[in-house]
């Protein structure tokens, strides 16, 4: 093989490595700056969302008034031993749910684990995550395996206890 | 209406791309191509022709990577799409370089061949990673047994010091082995330690970060909360004494510092930890002969007495000459003389890369590592659960710190230590451990929130 060809192969290989890296960078650039871009677009479109009649339907289907954000201030216990009580969650960002006394939301239920699941405020949404409990956490009847966002009126069930965010 | 679809479509697209399995498949094909290119270049330069031997070094890892990809498609659809291709790229480049060193060894009549083993070990490590992804459906299981993980890590660390099975290679007591088979328990211990720290700190972080008195500009924790850090400092010095290995003890202590800093956000731990580490290293360099020699070789590699000493700076100087010979674009794979550096296939593989791919190529490799660690930190950052966040930080930092210590050793920036270059260096324990780290990070990434459509 000629010197020139080997030289081209040599340059070519390093070039291919860099092309690979740069194209990966161009993909994850969106990942690096993505959030800012999204929020800007969302803000520009927010007035259009609130005012546009055609969009109102899709927003209303979530059970909300135009432009209102679901911002629950308490947990209302629906069934179980503590049924009828409610827990204030305004200002909280993270709630540990379980049978253990150190939990923010203590559930006296034989089917609940000590640290059963967790509610985390991510942005404006409350997100429910199961902490690998023995008997599982159910959101609207479906078992929570990966963290799930809680919508208005969604009921959470742990053992025989159910509650919702209001 | 078009506005709405735009606002929903763009975030979907941005989130979807790095996590899509199809994207991962495209990258895997691309990386397989780069790896084939590397092997072809080695053959063209060394043998002046291409032969089918290449397939043996290329196909098995490619198939194993395909299997991991398949398992991810079936069992972890939402996992990060960049980690597998990046790790596979590093692994493939490592195999190409080890194959190249083997060809040089054969041509001078030597018998120390590593590439064949490396190919099968790579396949084994990738399959282990696939099994971990498959069998650990929820990594939060790991949270239940932090002390068990910690105890097992200590046990594994002590194992090489045990009689009969313990082995000392190149002056460091890091191996256990029976006959031909040998294994570095410390590699597995680093994963267990990350699990232990994550589990321990997630329950103790409030005490460690809130309580304490203010002194000057930083908050000093109570004396009894200092217990763990002192204990670990002592333990890593113990490792240094027992196993005669500076790198491992820096790795464990660095891992602990990063995780405690991440958990508490207190600069005090980093400041105190670094001071303790530097003091410990300086004292060790006076007290222990072998550490002292490493320091001398690092401070003045070109001095005749260091260059000629047994275990002196000969290796480092060869590496520096090699990288100088490589210049900016390198001699091309197969064009240089990396075989002149002792242990070029394991500890000094980065120097071999630096010679044959040049500054440009070495920086490309470092960029690949950077991307890999960045993806790990990103996984940590986007996870809603504290334990997972800490574990992901710890695991990705293990790869990052290990690379930093090795690369600085090879370049003469820090004293040379006995850590392996993740994914590249010849050696099974390190490959398996690093692939398990990738598997755990993929598992954590799959369980995090930003899954499209969920």
XYZ file of C-alpha atoms in Angstrom:
620
model
C 0.000 0.000 0.000
C 1.361 3.388 -0.982
C 2.468 5.998 1.520
C -0.160 8.425 0.274
C -2.997 5.940 0.698
C -1.845 5.104 4.224
C -1.660 8.805 5.005
C -5.239 9.270 3.802
C -6.415 6.277 5.853
C -4.692 7.738 8.904
C -6.257 11.184 8.527
C -9.553 9.551 7.596
C -9.721 7.524 10.800
C -9.200 10.480 13.130
C -11.684 12.469 11.028
C -14.305 9.708 11.322
C -13.847 9.666 15.108
C -14.410 13.397 15.297
C -17.394 13.323 12.932
C -18.947 10.721 15.212
C -18.360 12.856 18.314
C -19.547 16.076 16.708
C -22.731 14.490 15.429
C -23.440 13.122 18.897
C -22.844 16.610 20.274
C -25.271 18.079 17.769
C -27.909 15.634 18.970
C -27.392 16.232 22.669
C -27.070 19.970 22.172
C -30.858 19.833 22.227
C -30.548 17.963 25.497
C -28.214 20.586 26.961
C -30.175 23.672 25.975
C -33.512 21.970 25.369
C -35.375 23.165 28.400
C -34.728 26.835 27.848
C -35.878 26.630 24.226
C -39.032 24.785 25.222
C -40.012 27.194 27.955
C -39.503 30.136 25.631
C -41.753 28.635 22.974
C -44.289 27.638 25.596
C -44.357 31.171 27.007
C -44.850 32.703 23.581
C -47.730 30.350 22.947
C -49.278 30.554 26.389
C -51.530 33.555 25.621
C -52.615 31.869 22.420
C -53.512 28.771 24.407
C -55.628 30.621 26.915
C -57.399 32.751 24.304
C -57.753 30.312 21.412
C -61.225 28.810 21.413
C -60.252 25.713 19.512
C -57.681 24.754 22.114
C -59.998 25.208 25.094
C -61.529 21.784 24.506
C -58.286 19.922 24.993
C -57.467 21.849 28.143
C -60.954 21.380 29.532
C -60.674 17.642 29.059
C -58.192 17.678 31.941
C -60.961 19.027 34.132
C -59.490 22.520 34.393
C -60.734 25.977 33.610
C -58.980 27.896 30.827
C -55.371 28.571 31.720
C -55.654 27.242 35.263
C -52.887 25.013 36.507
C -53.660 22.009 38.694
C -52.102 23.121 41.967
C -53.329 20.885 44.785
C -53.017 22.117 48.362
C -54.048 18.999 50.254
C -54.287 15.234 50.217
C -57.783 13.971 50.883
C -58.073 10.449 52.249
C -61.037 8.703 50.620
C -61.062 5.167 52.059
C -59.183 3.253 54.754
C -58.807 3.961 58.481
C -58.091 7.633 58.016
C -60.916 8.217 55.510
C -62.344 11.715 55.634
C -59.204 13.392 56.926
C -56.965 15.576 54.844
C -53.320 16.566 54.949
C -52.053 19.999 54.047
C -49.334 19.886 51.410
C -49.086 23.534 50.375
C -45.441 24.553 50.082
C -44.171 20.987 50.200
C -41.972 19.687 47.430
C -41.577 16.072 48.401
C -43.804 13.715 50.363
C -42.903 10.291 51.611
C -45.878 7.974 51.925
C -45.918 4.772 53.966
C -46.563 3.047 57.251
C -43.371 4.288 58.907
C -43.710 7.034 61.514
C -41.183 9.228 59.706
C -43.329 9.463 56.573
C -45.003 12.743 55.643
C -48.188 10.879 54.893
C -48.594 8.026 57.370
C -50.910 5.271 56.209
C -52.061 2.712 58.755
C -52.723 -0.159 56.469
C -51.365 -3.701 56.712
C -50.645 -3.699 53.002
C -48.476 -0.593 53.103
C -44.677 -0.818 53.336
C -42.710 1.376 55.747
C -41.556 3.552 52.879
C -44.118 2.782 50.275
C -44.105 5.515 47.707
C -43.239 9.091 47.175
C -44.781 12.225 45.713
C -42.374 14.705 44.191
C -43.138 18.131 42.790
C -41.437 18.289 39.397
C -41.963 21.703 37.847
C -45.710 22.190 38.337
C -46.663 18.530 38.369
C -46.862 16.125 41.255
C -45.161 12.905 40.299
C -45.900 9.601 42.000
C -43.167 7.037 42.381
C -43.357 3.606 43.914
C -40.405 2.887 46.229
C -40.337 -0.772 45.286
C -43.059 -1.532 47.815
C -44.225 -5.063 48.511
C -47.821 -4.600 47.437
C -47.513 -1.826 44.897
C -49.003 1.611 44.397
C -51.954 2.091 42.064
C -52.840 5.248 40.190
C -56.392 5.137 38.834
C -56.315 1.355 39.127
C -53.058 0.921 37.227
C -49.939 -0.271 39.005
C -47.249 2.403 39.124
C -44.015 0.936 37.779
C -42.343 4.067 36.476
C -42.897 7.547 37.946
C -46.269 8.878 36.816
C -47.695 12.395 36.741
C -50.879 12.914 38.768
C -53.740 14.652 37.064
C -56.766 16.266 38.700
C -59.164 13.774 40.211
C -56.757 10.862 39.910
C -57.028 8.470 42.847
C -54.017 6.789 44.399
C -54.487 3.450 46.090
C -52.138 1.777 48.557
C -53.495 -1.467 49.996
C -57.069 -0.596 51.055
C -56.357 3.120 51.434
C -57.208 5.508 48.642
C -56.612 9.229 48.463
C -56.457 12.048 45.970
C -54.804 15.410 45.543
C -57.055 18.470 45.776
C -53.929 24.474 16.383
C -50.566 24.358 14.687
C -49.145 26.213 17.681
C -50.219 23.459 20.014
C -48.740 20.711 17.937
C -45.507 22.680 17.742
C -45.291 23.161 21.502
C -45.916 19.501 22.145
C -43.900 18.189 19.226
C -40.628 19.975 19.970
C -40.216 18.792 23.570
C -41.252 15.309 22.477
C -38.614 15.315 19.769
C -35.909 16.691 22.048
C -36.606 14.140 24.718
C -37.152 11.315 22.305
C -33.947 11.411 20.302
C -31.283 10.526 22.897
C -33.500 7.822 24.331
C -34.812 6.183 21.226
C -33.686 2.617 20.638
C -33.644 3.192 16.864
C -31.194 6.023 17.368
C -29.074 3.672 19.446
C -29.186 1.072 16.668
C -27.946 3.629 14.108
C -25.100 4.613 16.445
C -24.194 0.968 17.037
C -23.870 0.363 13.279
C -21.748 3.473 13.024
C -19.486 2.398 15.895
C -19.199 -1.126 14.443
C -18.000 0.571 11.233
C -15.421 2.665 13.124
C -14.149 -0.435 14.922
C -13.840 -2.330 11.623
C -11.998 0.674 10.184
C -9.555 0.593 13.120
C -8.835 -3.122 12.657
C -8.456 -2.697 8.874
C -6.031 0.165 9.408
C -3.940 -1.973 11.769
C -3.765 -4.783 9.207
C -2.968 -2.469 6.284
C -0.153 -0.776 8.165
C 1.399 -3.818 9.843
C 0.682 -6.671 7.393
C 0.324 -4.555 4.223
C -2.848 -6.450 3.391
C -6.279 -7.131 4.833
C -7.085 -10.621 6.001
C -10.192 -12.364 7.295
C -8.583 -12.598 10.757
C -10.154 -9.226 11.284
C -13.605 -10.802 11.533
C -12.573 -12.676 14.665
C -11.727 -9.432 16.447
C -14.712 -7.545 15.106
C -17.729 -9.852 14.932
C -18.041 -11.313 18.476
C -18.132 -7.927 20.281
C -20.471 -6.577 17.579
C -22.854 -9.496 18.122
C -22.638 -9.119 21.917
C -23.426 -5.381 21.615
C -26.380 -6.385 19.432
C -27.614 -8.705 22.194
C -27.394 -5.913 24.791
C -29.312 -3.675 22.392
C -31.992 -6.349 21.964
C -32.355 -6.759 25.752
C -32.709 -2.983 26.108
C -35.410 -2.972 23.433
C -37.292 -5.683 25.316
C -36.739 -4.666 28.930
C -35.518 -1.068 29.190
C -37.020 0.870 26.292
C -36.600 4.232 27.973
C -32.901 3.867 28.759
C -30.332 6.324 27.487
C -29.383 5.654 23.882
C -25.819 6.961 23.913
C -24.158 4.944 26.647
C -24.058 1.558 24.935
C -22.571 2.865 21.636
C -19.992 5.009 23.485
C -18.820 2.150 25.705
C -18.762 -0.218 22.733
C -16.646 2.288 20.766
C -14.046 2.514 23.540
C -14.021 -1.247 23.927
C -13.582 -1.785 20.173
C -10.734 0.747 19.927
C -9.064 -1.014 22.850
C -9.297 -4.374 21.065
C -7.833 -2.867 17.862
C -4.871 -1.451 19.804
C -4.274 -4.698 21.717
C -4.431 -6.621 18.403
C -1.907 -4.187 16.961
C 0.450 -4.730 19.922
C 0.010 -8.498 19.513
C 1.089 -8.283 15.866
C 4.238 -6.421 16.977
C 4.823 -9.043 19.687
C 4.435 -11.889 17.170
C 6.822 -10.251 14.699
C 9.544 -10.132 17.342
C 8.857 -13.700 18.328
C 7.098 -13.032 21.637
C 4.296 -15.113 23.094
C 2.382 -12.615 25.220
C -0.841 -12.381 23.254
C -3.830 -10.543 24.744
C -6.275 -9.712 21.954
C -7.995 -13.112 21.690
C -8.679 -13.142 25.418
C -9.827 -9.544 25.291
C -12.383 -10.362 22.562
C -13.970 -13.139 24.617
C -13.787 -11.142 27.847
C -15.539 -8.259 26.079
C -18.316 -10.579 24.948
C -18.585 -12.033 28.441
C -18.717 -8.566 30.030
C -21.396 -7.373 27.598
C -23.502 -10.470 28.245
C -23.149 -9.872 31.995
C -24.397 -6.314 31.389
C -27.392 -7.689 29.441
C -28.132 -10.107 32.290
C -27.965 -7.291 34.851
C -30.415 -5.196 32.814
C -32.707 -8.210 32.509
C -32.515 -9.472 36.104
C -32.592 -6.172 37.989
C -36.026 -4.881 36.984
C -35.885 -2.150 39.579
C -32.570 -0.825 40.869
C -34.276 0.425 44.060
C -33.894 -3.141 45.346
C -30.262 -2.132 45.883
C -31.390 0.514 48.343
C -32.610 -2.086 50.795
C -29.207 -3.497 51.669
C -26.666 -0.658 51.948
C -24.754 -2.164 54.870
C -24.673 -5.574 53.245
C -23.176 -3.957 50.135
C -20.662 -2.090 52.293
C -19.668 -5.226 54.189
C -19.262 -7.180 50.949
C -17.115 -4.384 49.501
C -14.802 -4.509 52.538
C -14.677 -8.298 52.347
C -13.755 -8.192 48.643
C -11.104 -5.551 49.324
C -9.511 -7.700 52.013
C -9.628 -10.832 49.881
C -6.317 -10.322 48.006
C -4.501 -10.077 51.340
C -5.756 -13.553 52.240
C -3.222 -16.403 52.144
C -3.158 -18.974 49.290
C -5.635 -17.254 46.933
C -4.129 -13.761 47.177
C -1.745 -12.815 44.368
C 0.796 -10.046 44.003
C 1.422 -8.883 40.434
C 3.837 -6.053 39.633
C 4.145 -5.192 43.316
C 0.431 -4.633 43.954
C -1.660 -7.133 45.902
C -4.929 -6.706 44.011
C -5.660 -10.142 42.668
C -7.159 -13.366 43.852
C -6.619 -16.397 41.726
C -6.647 -20.132 41.457
C -4.181 -21.468 38.923
C -4.533 -19.632 35.611
C -7.707 -17.802 36.539
C -7.219 -14.529 38.364
C -9.623 -11.805 39.266
C -9.494 -8.331 40.830
C -12.146 -8.136 43.567
C -11.517 -4.405 43.954
C -13.227 -3.789 40.622
C -16.494 -5.241 41.912
C -15.977 -3.564 45.277
C -16.149 -0.098 43.694
C -19.712 -0.770 42.481
C -20.736 -2.123 45.889
C -19.176 0.917 47.563
C -21.176 3.267 45.326
C -24.348 1.383 46.318
C -23.386 1.553 49.997
C -22.586 5.294 49.907
C -25.805 6.056 48.039
C -27.901 4.048 50.505
C -26.121 5.428 53.562
C -26.066 9.067 52.463
C -29.667 9.146 51.316
C -30.759 8.396 54.887
C -28.098 10.501 56.620
C -27.843 13.486 54.313
C -30.062 15.749 56.369
C -28.023 15.249 59.547
C -24.797 15.640 57.659
C -25.854 18.768 55.810
C -27.961 20.715 58.335
C -26.414 20.315 61.763
C -23.165 22.010 62.651
C -21.613 25.266 63.729
C -20.402 28.059 61.526
C -16.668 28.653 61.365
C -15.264 31.345 59.076
C -17.013 30.886 55.760
C -18.045 27.246 56.008
C -20.247 25.151 58.193
C -18.362 22.607 60.239
C -20.319 19.468 61.086
C -20.458 17.996 64.587
C -17.582 15.790 65.636
C -19.687 12.652 65.624
C -20.885 13.352 62.082
C -17.272 13.449 61.016
C -17.008 9.775 61.930
C -17.753 8.337 58.498
C -15.285 10.551 56.659
C -12.497 9.735 59.118
C -13.349 6.061 58.934
C -13.139 6.100 55.177
C -9.949 8.019 55.127
C -8.456 5.394 57.423
C -9.910 2.593 55.309
C -8.444 3.923 52.074
C -5.072 4.354 53.742
C -5.492 0.750 54.911
C -6.007 -0.285 51.298
C -2.854 1.602 50.401
C -0.848 -0.217 53.066
C -2.303 -3.681 52.504
C -2.504 -3.712 48.728
C 0.344 -1.347 47.947
C -1.747 0.484 45.411
C -2.098 4.267 45.388
C -4.657 4.428 42.551
C -7.258 2.234 44.199
C -7.120 4.166 47.429
C -7.462 7.502 45.578
C -10.430 6.073 43.652
C -12.319 4.935 46.747
C -11.681 8.083 48.715
C -12.535 10.310 45.726
C -15.772 8.410 45.217
C -16.684 8.945 48.850
C -15.914 12.685 48.684
C -17.949 13.235 45.543
C -20.930 11.366 46.885
C -20.926 13.085 50.282
C -20.565 16.456 48.553
C -23.420 15.668 46.182
C -25.619 14.515 49.056
C -24.952 17.411 51.425
C -23.803 20.264 49.187
C -21.184 21.255 51.781
C -17.810 22.445 50.566
C -16.370 21.532 53.955
C -16.218 17.859 53.081
C -14.378 18.492 49.832
C -11.916 20.868 51.479
C -11.251 18.609 54.451
C -11.167 15.488 52.279
C -8.698 16.878 49.762
C -6.447 18.136 52.538
C -6.525 14.723 54.197
C -5.861 12.971 50.914
C -2.869 15.147 50.017
C -1.464 14.828 53.552
C -1.960 11.069 53.446
C -0.234 10.799 50.066
C 2.710 12.938 51.191
C 3.183 10.950 54.389
C 2.878 7.706 52.419
C 5.540 8.887 49.981
C 7.941 9.273 52.916
C 6.968 6.143 54.783
C 6.469 3.630 51.985
C 9.338 3.021 49.675
C 7.264 2.041 46.645
C 5.103 5.182 46.876
C 8.257 7.280 47.274
C 9.720 5.808 44.080
C 6.530 6.611 42.199
C 6.778 10.215 43.438
C 10.424 10.510 42.382
C 9.662 9.064 38.944
C 6.826 11.549 38.558
C 8.737 14.637 39.717
C 11.827 14.032 37.602
C 11.271 11.268 35.040
C 14.323 12.149 32.940
C 16.854 11.949 35.800
C 19.195 9.014 35.192
C 18.753 7.471 38.635
C 14.954 7.428 38.239
C 15.108 6.247 34.631
C 17.380 3.315 35.445
C 15.766 2.304 38.732
C 13.689 -0.885 38.815
C 10.067 0.269 38.674
C 11.368 3.770 37.913
C 10.409 6.216 35.222
C 11.529 4.150 32.179
C 7.916 3.281 31.327
C 6.684 6.853 31.709
C 9.550 8.231 29.612
C 8.833 5.711 26.838
C 5.197 6.814 26.920
C 6.161 10.488 26.723
C 8.546 9.815 23.814
C 5.823 7.795 22.103
C 3.248 10.554 22.398
C 5.812 13.090 21.172
C 6.454 10.832 18.190
C 2.703 10.804 17.531
C 2.521 14.584 17.140
C -0.869 16.080 16.249
C -2.389 13.521 13.914
C -0.424 10.468 14.990
C 1.507 7.812 13.113
C -1.674 5.978 12.220
C -2.696 2.677 13.860
C 0.168 0.268 13.167
C 2.582 3.023 12.183
C 4.299 3.803 15.492
C 6.297 1.895 18.090
C 3.907 1.565 21.061
C 5.326 -1.921 21.687
C 8.355 -0.208 23.227
C 6.284 0.956 26.212
C 6.098 -1.703 28.933
C 2.482 -2.725 29.664
C 1.226 -0.774 26.619
C -1.753 -3.165 26.375
C -3.041 -2.421 29.863
C -1.889 0.479 32.046
C -0.361 2.506 29.226
C -2.890 1.907 26.458
C -3.665 5.629 26.368
C -0.026 6.359 25.572
C -0.166 3.834 22.716
C -3.331 5.570 21.457
C -1.630 8.954 21.819
C 1.276 7.817 19.674
C -0.721 6.200 16.893
C -3.748 8.513 16.759
C -1.914 11.660 17.825
C -3.145 14.542 19.910
C -6.268 14.794 17.746
C -7.092 11.106 18.239
C -6.335 11.092 21.962
C -8.579 14.108 22.438
C -11.303 12.318 20.479
C -11.009 9.376 22.868
C -11.114 11.681 25.891
C -14.182 13.341 24.341
C -15.878 9.948 24.094
C -15.188 9.386 27.811
C -16.456 12.877 28.536
C -19.694 12.146 26.699
C -20.062 8.852 28.549
C -19.618 10.481 31.970
C -21.823 13.391 30.909
C -24.638 11.010 30.021
C -24.266 9.412 33.462
C -24.530 12.802 35.192
C -27.492 13.651 32.968
C -29.240 10.448 34.016
C -28.615 11.402 37.618
C -29.870 14.934 37.075
C -33.149 13.934 35.469
C -34.080 11.251 37.988
C -36.722 12.139 40.593
C -35.450 9.793 43.310
C -32.537 10.737 45.607
C -31.064 7.273 45.916
C -30.991 6.845 42.142
C -29.479 10.288 41.682
C -26.684 9.566 44.127
C -26.034 6.112 42.726
C -25.865 7.437 39.156
C -23.454 10.195 40.223
C -21.278 7.675 42.040
C -21.188 5.172 39.194
C -20.414 7.707 36.474
C -17.824 9.353 38.685
C -16.059 6.025 39.166
C -15.466 5.907 35.397
C -14.510 9.583 35.249
C -12.099 9.559 38.193
C -10.478 6.324 37.083
C -9.839 7.762 33.642
C -8.514 10.992 35.141
C -6.058 9.185 37.415
C -4.843 6.883 34.619
C -4.596 9.579 31.955
C -2.736 11.970 34.257
C -0.395 9.153 35.229
C 0.377 8.364 31.599
C 0.949 12.025 30.791
C 3.115 12.682 33.847
C 0.615 14.984 35.526
C 0.169 12.781 38.608
C 2.264 9.912 39.973
C 1.585 6.719 38.059
C -0.910 4.420 39.744
C -2.197 0.980 39.058
C -5.715 1.791 37.859
C -6.956 0.402 34.546
C -8.246 2.511 31.676
C -11.995 1.808 31.679
C -13.169 -0.311 28.678
C -9.840 -0.106 26.831
C -7.155 -1.836 28.876
C -6.657 -5.577 28.609
C -8.129 -7.265 31.651
C -11.344 -9.057 32.454
C -12.314 -7.867 35.939
C -12.207 -4.243 34.910
C -14.218 -4.884 31.721
C -16.924 -6.786 33.576
C -17.134 -4.180 36.356
C -17.361 -1.262 33.921
C -20.006 -2.969 31.808
C -22.026 -3.671 34.952
C -21.774 0.069 35.736
C -23.155 0.812 32.256
C -25.947 -1.716 32.819
C -26.921 -0.115 36.149
C -26.848 3.390 34.646
C -29.080 2.199 31.780
C -31.431 0.660 34.333
C -31.590 3.894 36.354
C -32.079 5.918 33.189
C -34.999 3.706 32.133
C -36.779 4.238 35.439
C -36.476 8.017 35.390
C -39.309 10.332 34.636
C -38.706 11.737 31.200
C -40.150 8.892 29.276
C -42.035 9.964 26.195
C -45.737 9.224 26.307
C -45.730 8.080 29.921
